[in-house]
Coordinates of C-alpha atoms and ligand atoms in Angstrom, one line a residue:
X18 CA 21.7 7.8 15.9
X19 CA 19.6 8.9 18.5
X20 CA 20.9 10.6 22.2
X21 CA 20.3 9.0 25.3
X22 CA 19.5 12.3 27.8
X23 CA 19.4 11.8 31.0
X24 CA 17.4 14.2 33.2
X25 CA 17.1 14.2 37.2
X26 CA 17.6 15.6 40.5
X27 CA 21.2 16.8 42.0
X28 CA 22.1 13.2 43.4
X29 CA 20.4 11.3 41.4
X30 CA 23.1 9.5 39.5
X31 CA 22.6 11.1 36.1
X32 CA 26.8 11.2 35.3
X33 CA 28.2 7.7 37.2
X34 CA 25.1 6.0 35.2
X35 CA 25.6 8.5 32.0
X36 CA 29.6 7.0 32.1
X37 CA 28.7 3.4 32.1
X38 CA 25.7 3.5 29.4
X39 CA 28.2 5.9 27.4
X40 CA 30.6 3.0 27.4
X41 CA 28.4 -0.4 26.5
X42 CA 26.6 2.0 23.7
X43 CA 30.1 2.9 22.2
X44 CA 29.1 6.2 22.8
X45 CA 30.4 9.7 23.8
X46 CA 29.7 10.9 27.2
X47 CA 28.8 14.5 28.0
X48 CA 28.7 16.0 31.4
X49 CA 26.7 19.5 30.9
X50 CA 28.0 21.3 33.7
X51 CA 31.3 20.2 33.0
X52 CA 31.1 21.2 29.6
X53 CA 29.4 24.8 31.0
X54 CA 32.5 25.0 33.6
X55 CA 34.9 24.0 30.6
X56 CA 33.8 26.7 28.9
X57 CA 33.2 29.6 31.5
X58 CA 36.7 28.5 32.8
X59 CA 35.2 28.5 36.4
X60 CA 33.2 26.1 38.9
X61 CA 29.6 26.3 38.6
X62 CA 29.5 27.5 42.2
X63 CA 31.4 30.5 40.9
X64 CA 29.5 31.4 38.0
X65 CA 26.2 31.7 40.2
X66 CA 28.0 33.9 42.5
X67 CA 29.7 36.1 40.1
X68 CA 26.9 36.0 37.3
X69 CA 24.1 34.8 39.0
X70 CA 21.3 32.3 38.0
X71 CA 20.1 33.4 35.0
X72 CA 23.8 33.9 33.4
X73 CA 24.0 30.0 34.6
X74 CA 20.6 29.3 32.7
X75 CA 21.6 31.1 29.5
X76 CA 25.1 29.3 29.4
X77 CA 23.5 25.9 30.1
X78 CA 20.8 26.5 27.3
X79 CA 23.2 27.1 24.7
X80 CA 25.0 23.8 26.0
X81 CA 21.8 22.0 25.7
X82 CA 21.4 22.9 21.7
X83 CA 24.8 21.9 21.2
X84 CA 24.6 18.5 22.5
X85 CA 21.1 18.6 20.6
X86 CA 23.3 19.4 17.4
X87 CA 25.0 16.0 17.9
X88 CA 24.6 12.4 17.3
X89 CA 25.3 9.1 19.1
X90 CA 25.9 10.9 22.8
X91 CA 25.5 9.9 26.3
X92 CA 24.2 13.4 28.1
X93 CA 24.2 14.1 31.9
X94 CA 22.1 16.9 32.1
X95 CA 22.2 19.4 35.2
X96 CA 19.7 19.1 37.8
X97 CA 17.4 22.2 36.4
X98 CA 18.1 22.5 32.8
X99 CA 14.6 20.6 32.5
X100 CA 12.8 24.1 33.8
X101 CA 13.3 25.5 30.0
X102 CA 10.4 24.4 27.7
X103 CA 12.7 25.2 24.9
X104 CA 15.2 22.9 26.0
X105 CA 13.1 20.1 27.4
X106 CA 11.8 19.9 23.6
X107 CA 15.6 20.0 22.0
X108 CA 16.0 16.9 24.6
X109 CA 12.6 15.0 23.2
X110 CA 13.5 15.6 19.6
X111 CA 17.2 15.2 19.6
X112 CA 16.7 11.7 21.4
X113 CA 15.6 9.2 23.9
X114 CA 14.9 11.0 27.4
X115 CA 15.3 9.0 30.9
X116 CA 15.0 10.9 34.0
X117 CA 16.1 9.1 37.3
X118 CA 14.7 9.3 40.8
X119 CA 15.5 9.0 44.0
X120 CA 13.8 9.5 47.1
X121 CA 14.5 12.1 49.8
X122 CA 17.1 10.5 52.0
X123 CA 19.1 8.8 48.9
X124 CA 19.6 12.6 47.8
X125 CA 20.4 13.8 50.9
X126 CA 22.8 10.8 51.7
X127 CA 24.4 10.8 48.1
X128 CA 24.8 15.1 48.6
X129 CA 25.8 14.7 52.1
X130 CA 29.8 16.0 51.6
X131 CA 29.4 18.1 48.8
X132 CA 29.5 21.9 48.6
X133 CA 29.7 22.2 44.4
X134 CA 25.9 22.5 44.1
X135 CA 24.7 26.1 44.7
X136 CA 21.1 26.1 45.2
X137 CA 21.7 23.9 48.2
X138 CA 23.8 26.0 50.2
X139 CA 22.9 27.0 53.5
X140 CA 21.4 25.5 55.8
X141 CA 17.3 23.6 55.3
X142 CA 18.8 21.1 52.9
X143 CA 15.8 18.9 53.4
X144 CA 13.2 21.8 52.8
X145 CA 15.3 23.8 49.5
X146 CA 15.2 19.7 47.7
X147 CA 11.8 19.0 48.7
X148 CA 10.3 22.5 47.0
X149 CA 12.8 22.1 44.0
X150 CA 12.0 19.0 43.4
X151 CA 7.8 19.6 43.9
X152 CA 8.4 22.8 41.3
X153 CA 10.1 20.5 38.8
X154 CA 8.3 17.4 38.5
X155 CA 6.4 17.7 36.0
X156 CA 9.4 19.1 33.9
X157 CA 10.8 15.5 35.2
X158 CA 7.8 14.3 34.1
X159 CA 8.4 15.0 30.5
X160 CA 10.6 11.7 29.6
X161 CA 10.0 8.5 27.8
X162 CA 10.6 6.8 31.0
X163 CA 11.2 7.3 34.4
X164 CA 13.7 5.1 36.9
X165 CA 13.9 5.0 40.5
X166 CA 17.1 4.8 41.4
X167 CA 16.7 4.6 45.1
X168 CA 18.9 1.9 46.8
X169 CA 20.1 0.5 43.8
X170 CA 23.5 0.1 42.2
X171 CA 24.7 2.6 39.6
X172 CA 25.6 -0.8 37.2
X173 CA 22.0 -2.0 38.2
X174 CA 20.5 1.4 37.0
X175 CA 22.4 1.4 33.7
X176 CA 21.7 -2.0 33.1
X177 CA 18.2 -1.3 33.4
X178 CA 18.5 1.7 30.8
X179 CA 20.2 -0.6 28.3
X180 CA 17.3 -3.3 28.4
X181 CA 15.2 -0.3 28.0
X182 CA 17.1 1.2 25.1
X183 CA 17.3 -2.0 23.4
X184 CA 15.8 -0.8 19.3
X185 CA 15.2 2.2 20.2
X186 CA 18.2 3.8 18.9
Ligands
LIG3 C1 21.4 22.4 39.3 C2 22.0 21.2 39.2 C3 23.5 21.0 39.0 C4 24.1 22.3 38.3 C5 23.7 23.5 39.1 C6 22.2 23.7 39.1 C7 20.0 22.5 39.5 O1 23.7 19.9 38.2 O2 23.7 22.3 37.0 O3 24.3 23.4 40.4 O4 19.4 23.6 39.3 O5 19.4 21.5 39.9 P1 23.7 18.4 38.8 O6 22.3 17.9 38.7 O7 24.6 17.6 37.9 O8 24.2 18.4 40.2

């Protein structure tokens, strides 16, 4: 049995849509960067500050081949662990890959109260999501299908996934 991997932008729904696919598939739901955080025993904000980036990128990688390793799972990816080739190819061959949208002000709106994502502290919220996400599309790109999200419901969005899913597993 294939993996359904979601991919997409901080805010864009990946784990409150991941949960409810997870659950009509009969499937087991994986949250990367709470598995990374399980593991590191600290909050992803404080493994960038104590490690750094790169640390982050190496932890998350070895997350990604693990979940690769495994069957029948739900995975909510972190916003950027599409930049690695390597595991933007575990996510094509280990399953079905969906990356969801959203536009500008849905992001900012659904981010609005949280402080947990690192590389949008500070203050240019609008101007550090807009270059992210213009350095990462094509990397968003790389998915059998793409979903904009953008005013719709998270039971809406997964509904849609499961149409789309539909023999493909
Ligand atoms: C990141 C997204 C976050 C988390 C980390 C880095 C990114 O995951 O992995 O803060 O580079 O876009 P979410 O997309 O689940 O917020």
């Amino acid at each position: 049995m294939k993996n359904v991997i979601l991919t997409g932008f901080m805010g864009s729904g990946k784990s409150s849509v991941g949960r409810i696919v997870a659950k009509r598939l009969g499937y087991e739901f994986r949250d990367l960067d709470a598995v990374i955080m399980e593991e590191a025993g600290l909050s992803i904000n404080d493994i960038f500050s104590r490690h750094g980036e790169e640390h982050f990128r190496a932890v998350e990688s070895r997350a990604v081949e693990r979940v690769a390793g495994s069957t029948a799972l739900v995975v909510a990816t972190g916003g950027g662990a599409v930049i690695s080739t390597e595991n933007r190819r575990l996510f094509r061959s280990s399953g079905i890959v969906i990356n969801l949208m959203a536009s500008m002000e849905s992001i900012l709106n659904r981010l609005r109260n949280d402080s947990s994502r690192p590389l949008l502290r500070g203050p240019d919220r609008e101007e550090k999501i807009s270059r992210l996400l213009s350095e990462r599309e094509a990397c968003y790109a790389d998915a059998d299908i793409r979903i904009d999200t953008t005013g719709k419901k998270v039971e809406d969005v997964a509904a849609e996934i499961l149409t789309y899913l539909k023999g493909k597993l």
